[in-house]
């Protein structure tokens, strides 16, 4: 990886630290050539501390190390993106990230949809389809997932892309409802799949 440490007079490049699993940005630090080499050799993210004027391994005092997974450099070769596995909170203030965010996986709109399902399950069952399904119980919800799965398979055998995608969306929506009805979340399923992947 070609990193241009000579571009700036201080020979430092920004290093963006990202959780390899949740993809949340945890912090920003600076590295020189020595810090980058030590990070690779030790497997612990090491910065050049401008305030201490020396190499500084994140967690050397707190024990909240950042285990180095992999790194990449941007198009101008002057900014690093490091994938890490954090050992505890990243920020010195005790928060998961230096922006005060929780380091939880976010699956974009699917996470929003899970939250919407949670909210609507408590709504009036006469005005909310989701609430009406929860009111009918787990058997009805499971049956609905089965029906949507069959309809998705049927449309997969045809050539109507719009119908197939609509049925696939219906299946995914009802699957998320089933997960919630069983007291689980998409995060748990993703973690299970990721664990299986790591074993291979």
Short mmCIF file of C-alpha atoms in Angstrom, two decimals:
data_model
loop_
_atom_site.label_atom_id
_atom_site.label_comp_id
_atom_site.label_asym_id
_atom_site.label_seq_id
_atom_site.Cartn_x
_atom_site.Cartn_y
_atom_site.Cartn_z
CA UNK A 1 0.00 0.00 0.00
CA UNK A 2 1.55 3.30 -1.12
CA UNK A 3 1.01 6.00 1.52
CA UNK A 4 2.34 9.51 0.88
CA UNK A 5 3.71 10.52 4.28
CA UNK A 6 5.80 13.25 2.61
CA UNK A 7 2.83 15.30 1.38
CA UNK A 8 2.56 17.26 4.63
CA UNK A 9 5.47 18.96 6.36
CA UNK A 10 4.77 17.08 9.61
CA UNK A 11 4.79 13.78 7.67
CA UNK A 12 1.47 12.77 9.23
CA UNK A 13 -1.61 11.39 7.52
CA UNK A 14 -5.14 11.19 8.96
CA UNK A 15 -6.24 7.69 9.96
CA UNK A 16 -9.99 7.09 10.08
CA UNK A 17 -10.83 4.23 12.44
CA UNK A 18 -13.85 2.09 11.56
CA UNK A 19 -15.31 -0.95 13.32
CA UNK A 20 -14.88 -3.88 10.93
CA UNK A 21 -18.23 -5.40 11.96
CA UNK A 22 -20.63 -2.52 12.64
CA UNK A 23 -18.96 -0.17 10.10
CA UNK A 24 -19.32 2.70 12.55
CA UNK A 25 -16.56 5.33 12.46
CA UNK A 26 -14.97 5.28 15.91
CA UNK A 27 -12.33 8.00 15.87
CA UNK A 28 -9.77 9.94 13.88
CA UNK A 29 -6.05 9.91 14.61
CA UNK A 30 -2.79 10.65 12.82
CA UNK A 31 -0.02 8.33 11.72
CA UNK A 32 3.50 8.69 10.51
CA UNK A 33 5.52 5.94 8.86
CA UNK A 34 6.66 4.51 12.21
CA UNK A 35 3.12 4.42 13.60
CA UNK A 36 1.86 2.64 10.50
CA UNK A 37 4.66 0.06 10.67
CA UNK A 38 4.11 -0.56 14.38
CA UNK A 39 0.36 -0.98 13.80
CA UNK A 40 1.04 -3.72 11.26
CA UNK A 41 3.72 -5.42 13.36
CA UNK A 42 1.87 -5.37 16.70
CA UNK A 43 -1.70 -5.78 15.47
CA UNK A 44 -2.67 -2.85 17.73
CA UNK A 45 -3.53 0.52 16.18
CA UNK A 46 -0.75 2.97 16.97
CA UNK A 47 -0.83 6.71 16.25
CA UNK A 48 1.60 9.55 16.42
CA UNK A 49 0.36 11.71 19.28
CA UNK A 50 0.82 15.40 18.46
CA UNK A 51 0.29 16.38 22.09
CA UNK A 52 2.72 13.78 23.49
CA UNK A 53 5.05 14.10 20.49
CA UNK A 54 5.60 10.33 20.36
CA UNK A 55 4.08 7.08 19.16
CA UNK A 56 0.98 6.20 21.11
CA UNK A 57 -0.81 2.84 20.99
CA UNK A 58 -4.52 3.33 21.56
CA UNK A 59 -5.38 1.57 24.81
CA UNK A 60 -1.87 1.55 26.27
CA UNK A 61 -3.25 3.16 29.44
CA UNK A 62 -6.95 2.20 29.42
CA UNK A 63 -6.64 -1.30 27.97
CA UNK A 64 -9.20 -0.35 25.31
CA UNK A 65 -7.04 -1.44 22.39
CA UNK A 66 -8.03 -1.32 18.74
CA UNK A 67 -7.11 -4.66 17.16
CA UNK A 68 -6.00 -3.97 13.60
CA UNK A 69 -7.81 -5.97 10.90
CA UNK A 70 -6.91 -4.27 7.63
CA UNK A 71 -6.25 -0.89 6.07
CA UNK A 72 -6.72 0.98 2.83
CA UNK A 73 -5.54 4.30 1.46
CA UNK A 74 -7.62 6.91 -0.38
CA UNK A 75 -7.27 8.04 -4.00
CA UNK A 76 -4.70 10.73 -3.12
CA UNK A 77 -2.62 8.32 -1.00
CA UNK A 78 -2.78 10.68 1.97
CA UNK A 79 -5.60 9.35 4.16
CA UNK A 80 -5.91 5.92 5.76
CA UNK A 81 -9.06 3.95 6.53
CA UNK A 82 -8.42 1.25 9.14
CA UNK A 83 -10.79 -1.61 9.93
CA UNK A 84 -10.52 -2.60 13.58
CA UNK A 85 -12.01 -4.66 16.36
CA UNK A 86 -12.35 -2.41 19.42
CA UNK A 87 -11.67 -3.76 22.90
CA UNK A 88 -14.05 -1.59 24.90
CA UNK A 89 -15.02 2.07 24.44
CA UNK A 90 -12.91 4.01 21.96
CA UNK A 91 -13.26 7.55 23.30
CA UNK A 92 -11.32 8.69 26.37
CA UNK A 93 -14.66 9.98 27.70
CA UNK A 94 -15.93 6.39 27.89
CA UNK A 95 -18.24 6.41 24.86
CA UNK A 96 -18.14 3.87 22.04
CA UNK A 97 -17.11 6.52 19.51
CA UNK A 98 -15.54 9.96 19.71
CA UNK A 99 -18.87 11.36 18.48
CA UNK A 100 -20.77 9.88 21.40
CA UNK A 101 -22.61 7.35 19.22
CA UNK A 102 -23.39 3.80 20.22
CA UNK A 103 -21.30 1.29 18.27
CA UNK A 104 -24.27 -0.76 17.13
CA UNK A 105 -24.68 -2.19 13.65
CA UNK A 106 -27.01 -0.15 11.45
CA UNK A 107 -28.60 -1.79 8.43
CA UNK A 108 -29.96 1.43 7.00
CA UNK A 109 -33.65 1.36 6.14
CA UNK A 110 -34.00 -2.22 7.40
CA UNK A 111 -33.04 -1.01 10.89
CA UNK A 112 -35.56 1.82 10.52
CA UNK A 113 -38.17 -0.71 9.46
CA UNK A 114 -37.49 -2.82 12.55
CA UNK A 115 -38.11 0.26 14.68
CA UNK A 116 -41.34 1.02 12.80
CA UNK A 117 -42.52 -2.56 13.40
CA UNK A 118 -41.76 -2.16 17.12
CA UNK A 119 -43.77 1.06 17.26
CA UNK A 120 -46.74 -0.25 15.31
CA UNK A 121 -47.11 -3.50 17.21
CA UNK A 122 -48.56 -1.44 20.08
CA UNK A 123 -50.92 0.54 17.82
CA UNK A 124 -54.66 0.03 17.37
CA UNK A 125 -55.09 -3.28 15.54
CA UNK A 126 -58.02 -1.81 13.61
CA UNK A 127 -55.81 0.86 12.04
CA UNK A 128 -52.45 -0.92 11.82
CA UNK A 129 -51.77 -4.01 9.72
CA UNK A 130 -48.67 -4.79 11.81
CA UNK A 131 -50.59 -4.53 15.08
CA UNK A 132 -53.34 -6.76 13.70
CA UNK A 133 -50.79 -9.46 12.84
CA UNK A 134 -49.29 -9.35 16.33
CA UNK A 135 -52.76 -9.55 17.82
CA UNK A 136 -53.46 -12.73 15.82
CA UNK A 137 -50.38 -14.38 17.27
CA UNK A 138 -47.27 -16.25 16.20
CA UNK A 139 -49.09 -18.90 14.17
CA UNK A 140 -50.68 -16.31 11.89
CA UNK A 141 -47.41 -14.42 11.50
CA UNK A 142 -45.50 -17.62 10.65
CA UNK A 143 -48.24 -18.62 8.22
CA UNK A 144 -47.97 -15.23 6.50
CA UNK A 145 -44.22 -15.66 6.08
CA UNK A 146 -44.86 -19.07 4.50
CA UNK A 147 -47.43 -17.62 2.11
CA UNK A 148 -45.09 -14.82 1.06
CA UNK A 149 -42.25 -17.32 0.56
CA UNK A 150 -44.40 -19.45 -1.73
CA UNK A 151 -45.51 -16.38 -3.71
CA UNK A 152 -41.87 -15.28 -4.07
CA UNK A 153 -40.90 -18.72 -5.39
CA UNK A 154 -43.78 -18.68 -7.89
CA UNK A 155 -42.78 -15.25 -9.19
CA UNK A 156 -39.13 -16.35 -9.40
CA UNK A 157 -40.17 -18.89 -12.03
CA UNK A 158 -41.73 -16.14 -14.16
CA UNK A 159 -40.11 -13.22 -15.97
CA UNK A 160 -41.96 -10.34 -14.34
CA UNK A 161 -39.24 -8.53 -12.41
CA UNK A 162 -41.61 -6.04 -10.77
CA UNK A 163 -43.87 -8.76 -9.37
CA UNK A 164 -40.90 -10.79 -8.16
CA UNK A 165 -39.34 -7.82 -6.35
CA UNK A 166 -42.68 -6.91 -4.78
CA UNK A 167 -43.13 -10.43 -3.44
CA UNK A 168 -39.51 -10.46 -2.22
CA UNK A 169 -40.17 -7.18 -0.37
CA UNK A 170 -43.34 -8.63 1.18
CA UNK A 171 -41.40 -11.71 2.30
CA UNK A 172 -38.64 -9.64 3.90
CA UNK A 173 -41.16 -7.38 5.65
CA UNK A 174 -43.07 -10.29 7.15
CA UNK A 175 -39.84 -12.05 8.08
CA UNK A 176 -38.83 -9.01 10.13
CA UNK A 177 -42.22 -9.14 11.85
CA UNK A 178 -41.66 -12.83 12.63
CA UNK A 179 -38.24 -12.08 14.12
CA UNK A 180 -39.78 -9.41 16.37
CA UNK A 181 -42.62 -11.73 17.37
CA UNK A 182 -40.04 -14.29 18.48
CA UNK A 183 -38.11 -11.64 20.41
CA UNK A 184 -35.16 -11.48 18.02
CA UNK A 185 -33.62 -9.01 15.60
CA UNK A 186 -31.94 -8.80 12.22
CA UNK A 187 -28.67 -8.08 14.04
CA UNK A 188 -28.70 -11.54 15.61
CA UNK A 189 -29.20 -13.21 12.23
CA UNK A 190 -26.39 -11.18 10.66
CA UNK A 191 -24.05 -12.05 13.55
CA UNK A 192 -24.86 -15.74 13.09
CA UNK A 193 -24.16 -15.56 9.36
CA UNK A 194 -20.94 -13.65 10.00
CA UNK A 195 -19.86 -16.29 12.52
CA UNK A 196 -20.44 -19.04 10.00
CA UNK A 197 -18.44 -17.08 7.42
CA UNK A 198 -15.52 -16.65 9.83
CA UNK A 199 -15.43 -20.41 10.46
CA UNK A 200 -14.85 -21.17 6.80
#
